[in-house]
mmCIF file of C-alpha atoms in Angstrom:
data_model
loop_
_atom_site.group_PDB
_atom_site.id
_atom_site.type_symbol
_atom_site.label_atom_id
_atom_site.label_comp_id
_atom_site.label_asym_id
_atom_site.label_seq_id
_atom_site.Cartn_x
_atom_site.Cartn_y
_atom_site.Cartn_z
ATOM 1 C CA UNK C 22 0.066 0.205 0.025
ATOM 2 C CA UNK C 23 1.166 3.732 -1.424
ATOM 3 C CA UNK C 24 1.234 5.907 1.763
ATOM 4 C CA UNK C 25 -0.045 9.459 0.752
ATOM 5 C CA UNK C 26 0.768 12.113 2.862
ATOM 6 C CA UNK C 27 -0.310 15.437 2.130
ATOM 7 C CA UNK C 28 2.547 18.083 4.044
ATOM 8 C CA UNK C 29 2.338 21.528 5.274
ATOM 9 C CA UNK C 30 5.358 23.660 3.637
ATOM 10 C CA UNK C 31 7.235 26.182 6.065
ATOM 11 C CA UNK C 32 8.447 27.679 2.937
ATOM 12 C CA UNK C 33 5.396 28.366 1.923
ATOM 13 C CA UNK C 34 3.050 28.580 4.720
ATOM 14 C CA UNK C 35 5.574 32.146 5.808
ATOM 15 C CA UNK C 36 3.838 32.908 2.497
ATOM 16 C CA UNK C 37 0.175 32.949 2.480
ATOM 17 C CA UNK C 38 0.930 34.778 5.837
ATOM 18 C CA UNK C 39 2.917 37.781 4.531
ATOM 19 C CA UNK C 40 -0.640 38.933 2.516
ATOM 20 C CA UNK C 41 1.480 39.480 -0.813
ATOM 21 C CA UNK C 42 -2.436 39.780 -2.601
ATOM 22 C CA UNK C 43 -4.575 42.989 -1.561
ATOM 23 C CA UNK C 44 -7.390 41.877 -3.924
ATOM 24 C CA UNK C 45 -8.944 38.837 -2.864
ATOM 25 C CA UNK C 46 -8.631 35.622 -0.601
ATOM 26 C CA UNK C 47 -9.270 32.414 -1.849
ATOM 27 C CA UNK C 48 -10.502 33.104 -4.971
ATOM 28 C CA UNK C 49 -12.409 31.390 -7.884
ATOM 29 C CA UNK C 50 -11.194 32.141 -11.230
ATOM 30 C CA UNK C 51 -13.086 34.124 -13.800
ATOM 31 C CA UNK C 52 -16.763 33.212 -15.044
ATOM 32 C CA UNK C 53 -18.591 31.128 -15.307
ATOM 33 C CA UNK C 54 -16.367 29.504 -11.722
ATOM 34 C CA UNK C 55 -18.014 30.602 -8.504
ATOM 35 C CA UNK C 56 -16.447 31.495 -5.001
ATOM 36 C CA UNK C 57 -19.193 28.036 -4.019
ATOM 37 C CA UNK C 58 -17.008 26.339 -6.418
ATOM 38 C CA UNK C 59 -14.548 26.478 -4.518
ATOM 39 C CA UNK C 60 -16.537 25.010 -1.014
ATOM 40 C CA UNK C 61 -14.330 22.241 0.386
ATOM 41 C CA UNK C 62 -16.793 20.464 2.170
ATOM 42 C CA UNK C 63 -17.196 20.013 6.165
ATOM 43 C CA UNK C 64 -16.752 15.844 6.186
ATOM 44 C CA UNK C 65 -14.259 14.186 7.768
ATOM 45 C CA UNK C 66 -12.891 12.336 5.109
ATOM 46 C CA UNK C 67 -12.081 15.449 3.201
ATOM 47 C CA UNK C 68 -8.180 15.412 3.559
ATOM 48 C CA UNK C 69 -8.714 19.109 4.782
ATOM 49 C CA UNK C 70 -10.443 18.407 7.670
ATOM 50 C CA UNK C 71 -7.869 19.768 9.864
ATOM 51 C CA UNK C 72 -7.563 23.277 8.954
ATOM 52 C CA UNK C 73 -9.923 25.213 10.732
ATOM 53 C CA UNK C 74 -10.285 28.754 11.364
ATOM 54 C CA UNK C 75 -8.903 30.753 13.933
ATOM 55 C CA UNK C 76 -11.315 32.942 15.515
ATOM 56 C CA UNK C 77 -9.443 35.891 17.524
ATOM 57 C CA UNK C 78 -11.712 38.500 19.768
ATOM 58 C CA UNK C 79 -14.646 37.367 17.163
ATOM 59 C CA UNK C 80 -12.507 37.854 13.608
ATOM 60 C CA UNK C 81 -12.028 35.015 11.100
ATOM 61 C CA UNK C 82 -9.050 33.831 9.965
ATOM 62 C CA UNK C 83 -7.483 30.553 9.081
ATOM 63 C CA UNK C 84 -4.614 27.184 11.139
ATOM 64 C CA UNK C 85 -3.874 23.979 10.723
ATOM 65 C CA UNK C 86 -3.259 21.263 12.911
ATOM 66 C CA UNK C 87 -0.113 19.640 13.883
ATOM 67 C CA UNK C 88 -0.379 17.554 15.938
ATOM 68 C CA UNK C 89 -3.356 17.350 19.022
ATOM 69 C CA UNK C 90 -2.963 19.854 21.455
ATOM 70 C CA UNK C 91 -0.937 22.268 18.661
ATOM 71 C CA UNK C 92 -2.371 24.135 14.972
ATOM 72 C CA UNK C 93 0.157 26.672 13.781
ATOM 73 C CA UNK C 94 -0.898 30.178 12.207
ATOM 74 C CA UNK C 95 0.378 33.659 11.399
ATOM 75 C CA UNK C 96 2.060 35.422 14.089
ATOM 76 C CA UNK C 97 1.056 38.461 13.680
ATOM 77 C CA UNK C 98 -3.022 36.397 13.935
ATOM 78 C CA UNK C 99 -2.419 35.285 16.750
ATOM 79 C CA UNK C 100 0.916 37.152 18.593
ATOM 80 C CA UNK C 101 -0.986 39.999 20.109
ATOM 81 C CA UNK C 102 -3.122 37.752 22.356
ATOM 82 C CA UNK C 103 -0.150 35.883 24.513
ATOM 83 C CA UNK C 104 -1.360 37.926 27.365
ATOM 84 C CA UNK C 105 -4.982 36.959 26.603
ATOM 85 C CA UNK C 106 -4.668 33.662 24.601
ATOM 86 C CA UNK C 107 -8.735 32.466 25.486
ATOM 87 C CA UNK C 108 -9.012 35.396 23.578
ATOM 88 C CA UNK C 109 -8.257 32.547 20.527
ATOM 89 C CA UNK C 110 -10.797 30.010 19.122
ATOM 90 C CA UNK C 111 -9.307 26.822 16.785
ATOM 91 C CA UNK C 112 -13.252 25.919 15.521
ATOM 92 C CA UNK C 113 -12.688 22.595 13.188
ATOM 93 C CA UNK C 114 -15.782 21.902 10.876
ATOM 94 C CA UNK C 115 -15.370 18.243 10.949
ATOM 95 C CA UNK C 116 -18.846 17.477 11.570
ATOM 96 C CA UNK C 117 -20.164 19.741 9.997
ATOM 97 C CA UNK C 118 -20.421 22.761 11.725
ATOM 98 C CA UNK C 119 -18.735 25.477 14.167
ATOM 99 C CA UNK C 120 -19.824 23.071 17.583
ATOM 100 C CA UNK C 121 -16.658 21.968 17.847
ATOM 101 C CA UNK C 122 -15.016 25.223 19.302
ATOM 102 C CA UNK C 123 -11.331 25.140 21.149
ATOM 103 C CA UNK C 124 -10.291 28.317 23.302
ATOM 104 C CA UNK C 125 -6.116 28.658 23.944
ATOM 105 C CA UNK C 126 -4.669 28.453 26.815
ATOM 106 C CA UNK C 127 -0.989 29.309 25.397
ATOM 107 C CA UNK C 128 0.002 31.039 22.610
ATOM 108 C CA UNK C 129 4.060 30.623 20.994
ATOM 109 C CA UNK C 130 5.406 33.433 19.040
ATOM 110 C CA UNK C 131 8.360 32.722 17.012
ATOM 111 C CA UNK C 132 11.128 34.516 18.252
ATOM 112 C CA UNK C 133 12.322 36.627 15.824
ATOM 113 C CA UNK C 134 8.991 37.480 14.679
ATOM 114 C CA UNK C 135 8.434 40.928 12.831
ATOM 115 C CA UNK C 136 5.785 41.162 10.432
ATOM 116 C CA UNK C 137 6.175 39.652 7.309
ATOM 117 C CA UNK C 138 9.467 37.833 9.412
ATOM 118 C CA UNK C 139 9.353 34.352 11.041
ATOM 119 C CA UNK C 140 5.885 35.099 10.894
ATOM 120 C CA UNK C 141 4.639 32.645 12.559
ATOM 121 C CA UNK C 142 2.686 31.462 15.874
ATOM 122 C CA UNK C 143 1.431 28.108 17.474
ATOM 123 C CA UNK C 144 -1.955 27.917 19.520
ATOM 124 C CA UNK C 145 -1.429 25.508 22.232
ATOM 125 C CA UNK C 146 -5.270 23.238 22.803
ATOM 126 C CA UNK C 147 -5.622 21.949 26.709
ATOM 127 C CA UNK C 148 -7.864 19.889 25.162
ATOM 128 C CA UNK C 149 -7.131 17.180 22.235
ATOM 129 C CA UNK C 150 -8.442 17.231 18.844
ATOM 130 C CA UNK C 151 -10.421 14.595 17.966
ATOM 131 C CA UNK C 152 -9.523 11.126 17.519
ATOM 132 C CA UNK C 153 -9.474 10.859 13.380
ATOM 133 C CA UNK C 154 -8.805 14.730 12.882
ATOM 134 C CA UNK C 155 -5.957 14.598 9.985
ATOM 135 C CA UNK C 156 -2.506 16.137 11.375
ATOM 136 C CA UNK C 157 -0.354 17.434 8.883
ATOM 137 C CA UNK C 158 3.515 17.166 9.027
ATOM 138 C CA UNK C 159 5.959 20.589 8.568
ATOM 139 C CA UNK C 160 7.941 19.686 4.637
ATOM 140 C CA UNK C 161 11.005 20.653 5.505
ATOM 141 C CA UNK C 162 12.253 19.936 1.109
ATOM 142 C CA UNK C 163 13.513 23.049 -0.356
ATOM 143 C CA UNK C 164 10.654 25.169 -2.201
ATOM 144 C CA UNK C 165 11.720 24.857 -6.094
ATOM 145 C CA UNK C 166 10.556 26.957 -8.894
ATOM 146 C CA UNK C 167 6.765 25.654 -10.127
ATOM 147 C CA UNK C 168 5.589 23.376 -7.657
ATOM 148 C CA UNK C 169 2.209 23.883 -7.226
ATOM 149 C CA UNK C 170 0.309 24.213 -4.196
ATOM 150 C CA UNK C 171 -3.392 23.238 -3.017
ATOM 151 C CA UNK C 172 -4.404 25.998 -0.772
ATOM 152 C CA UNK C 173 -6.725 25.853 2.203
ATOM 153 C CA UNK C 174 -8.364 29.154 4.632
ATOM 154 C CA UNK C 175 -11.831 30.622 5.565
ATOM 155 C CA UNK C 176 -11.018 33.955 3.648
ATOM 156 C CA UNK C 177 -13.888 35.916 1.793
ATOM 157 C CA UNK C 178 -13.681 34.549 -2.137
ATOM 158 C CA UNK C 179 -14.845 36.116 -5.889
ATOM 159 C CA UNK C 180 -13.875 36.056 -8.962
ATOM 160 C CA UNK C 181 -9.487 35.850 -9.231
ATOM 161 C CA UNK C 182 -10.697 38.683 -12.088
ATOM 162 C CA UNK C 183 -12.827 40.738 -10.959
ATOM 163 C CA UNK C 184 -12.335 40.713 -6.968
ATOM 164 C CA UNK C 185 -14.357 40.295 -3.850
ATOM 165 C CA UNK C 186 -17.770 39.500 -3.503
ATOM 166 C CA UNK C 187 -18.369 36.737 -0.529
ATOM 167 C CA UNK C 188 -17.124 37.278 2.825
ATOM 168 C CA UNK C 189 -15.204 35.060 5.278
ATOM 169 C CA UNK C 190 -16.884 32.444 7.707
ATOM 170 C CA UNK C 191 -16.192 30.583 10.892
ATOM 171 C CA UNK C 192 -17.771 27.730 8.771
ATOM 172 C CA UNK C 193 -15.698 27.728 5.159
ATOM 173 C CA UNK C 194 -12.841 26.193 3.937
ATOM 174 C CA UNK C 195 -12.551 27.416 0.633
ATOM 175 C CA UNK C 196 -9.571 25.612 -1.830
ATOM 176 C CA UNK C 197 -8.060 26.166 -4.817
ATOM 177 C CA UNK C 198 -4.121 26.026 -6.354
ATOM 178 C CA UNK C 199 -1.534 27.890 -7.148
ATOM 179 C CA UNK C 200 2.583 27.410 -8.517
ATOM 180 C CA UNK C 201 5.284 29.165 -7.142
ATOM 181 C CA UNK C 202 6.837 31.797 -9.852
ATOM 182 C CA UNK C 203 9.357 34.198 -7.169
ATOM 183 C CA UNK C 204 12.044 32.606 -4.319
ATOM 184 C CA UNK C 205 12.590 35.979 -2.742
ATOM 185 C CA UNK C 206 14.626 36.229 0.180
ATOM 186 C CA UNK C 207 13.622 39.666 1.586
ATOM 187 C CA UNK C 208 10.505 41.630 1.071
ATOM 188 C CA UNK C 209 11.124 45.109 2.401
ATOM 189 C CA UNK C 210 14.066 47.680 2.631
ATOM 190 C CA UNK C 211 14.123 46.131 5.999
ATOM 191 C CA UNK C 212 17.953 43.990 5.583
ATOM 192 C CA UNK C 213 16.352 41.181 6.872
ATOM 193 C CA UNK C 214 16.180 38.233 5.346
ATOM 194 C CA UNK C 215 13.677 34.879 5.385
ATOM 195 C CA UNK C 216 12.496 32.643 2.808
ATOM 196 C CA UNK C 217 9.770 32.982 0.576
ATOM 197 C CA UNK C 218 7.798 32.051 -2.352
ATOM 198 C CA UNK C 219 5.603 33.999 -4.468
ATOM 199 C CA UNK C 220 2.720 33.144 -7.189
ATOM 200 C CA UNK C 221 0.434 35.507 -8.340
ATOM 201 C CA UNK C 222 -3.655 35.138 -9.953
ATOM 202 C CA UNK C 223 -2.934 33.891 -13.664
ATOM 203 C CA UNK C 224 -6.518 33.236 -14.327
ATOM 204 C CA UNK C 225 -7.393 31.462 -17.615
ATOM 205 C CA UNK C 226 -5.015 33.113 -19.757
ATOM 206 C CA UNK C 227 -1.801 32.891 -18.029
ATOM 207 C CA UNK C 228 -1.566 36.824 -17.941
ATOM 208 C CA UNK C 229 -0.607 36.948 -14.233
ATOM 209 C CA UNK C 230 2.196 39.962 -13.003
ATOM 210 C CA UNK C 231 5.096 37.472 -12.084
ATOM 211 C CA UNK C 232 4.559 35.459 -15.206
ATOM 212 C CA UNK C 233 4.383 31.682 -15.498
ATOM 213 C CA UNK C 234 1.835 29.142 -17.078
ATOM 214 C CA UNK C 235 -1.862 29.136 -15.828
ATOM 215 C CA UNK C 236 -2.934 25.934 -13.660
ATOM 216 C CA UNK C 237 -6.089 26.405 -14.993
ATOM 217 C CA UNK C 238 -9.626 28.821 -14.663
ATOM 218 C CA UNK C 239 -10.820 26.361 -12.775
ATOM 219 C CA UNK C 240 -8.066 25.926 -10.584
ATOM 220 C CA UNK C 241 -5.727 28.998 -9.808
ATOM 221 C CA UNK C 242 -6.153 31.345 -6.653
ATOM 222 C CA UNK C 243 -4.805 33.325 -4.180
ATOM 223 C CA UNK C 244 -4.961 34.570 -1.261
ATOM 224 C CA UNK C 245 -5.646 37.351 0.979
ATOM 225 C CA UNK C 246 -7.532 38.688 4.422
ATOM 226 C CA UNK C 247 -9.314 35.923 6.002
ATOM 227 C CA UNK C 248 -6.612 33.723 5.057
ATOM 228 C CA UNK C 249 -3.627 34.719 7.126
ATOM 229 C CA UNK C 250 -2.335 31.700 9.198
ATOM 230 C CA UNK C 251 -3.498 29.209 6.658
ATOM 231 C CA UNK C 252 -1.387 26.169 4.990
ATOM 232 C CA UNK C 253 -0.199 25.723 1.972
ATOM 233 C CA UNK C 254 0.407 21.720 0.351
ATOM 234 C CA UNK C 255 2.392 19.636 -0.474
ATOM 235 C CA UNK C 256 1.629 15.839 -1.595
ATOM 236 C CA UNK C 257 5.542 14.229 -0.526
ATOM 237 C CA UNK C 258 5.535 10.058 -1.984
ATOM 238 C CA UNK C 259 2.483 10.382 -3.989
#
């Protein structure tokens, strides 16, 4: 039997948290593709059932279960709640609703976190996530240009060539794909360096600002507000 495992990319996660794109969250392609077509069902059989909504002071973001007690998210999402972790909830929707809400008891922020660099935080849950929750190992292999990632998050949506038309929800997760166009080590004039990847929305025609071909109108996506803290996934060994 071949083991099929989805790995969350550590480098990819850093980029998602950067929130480079300002136009949209996990978006549909151009019409006739729709935001509804990008919704992933909240069922235990979904490979993305371990991706949940991170709610901070009633604002929706995203996070990924990496163990039954730890959720990986963005430093800029949860880092402001270190002194008040009960302001952070992880909402797991495996069973079709938002009934599984777990309040954090600790937030651990990467020691050198300064947005957008090292923008990582861990949410600790005192009560373990349910048996059977998908848990995602972190992929530490080098990221290559052209690598295709699956993007999963709880942000808003719309059409990539128009803009947002559907608000974010703690019970609606969306999915899409994109390919890596650029691999910069810095994003500003601060002098700091990190590992980032960039991609653009190529839509149906392949005319994104970073170049590269499109994955097709029904696959191509990009992320922004509400998807902060979400995961980018790559399949390893099958």
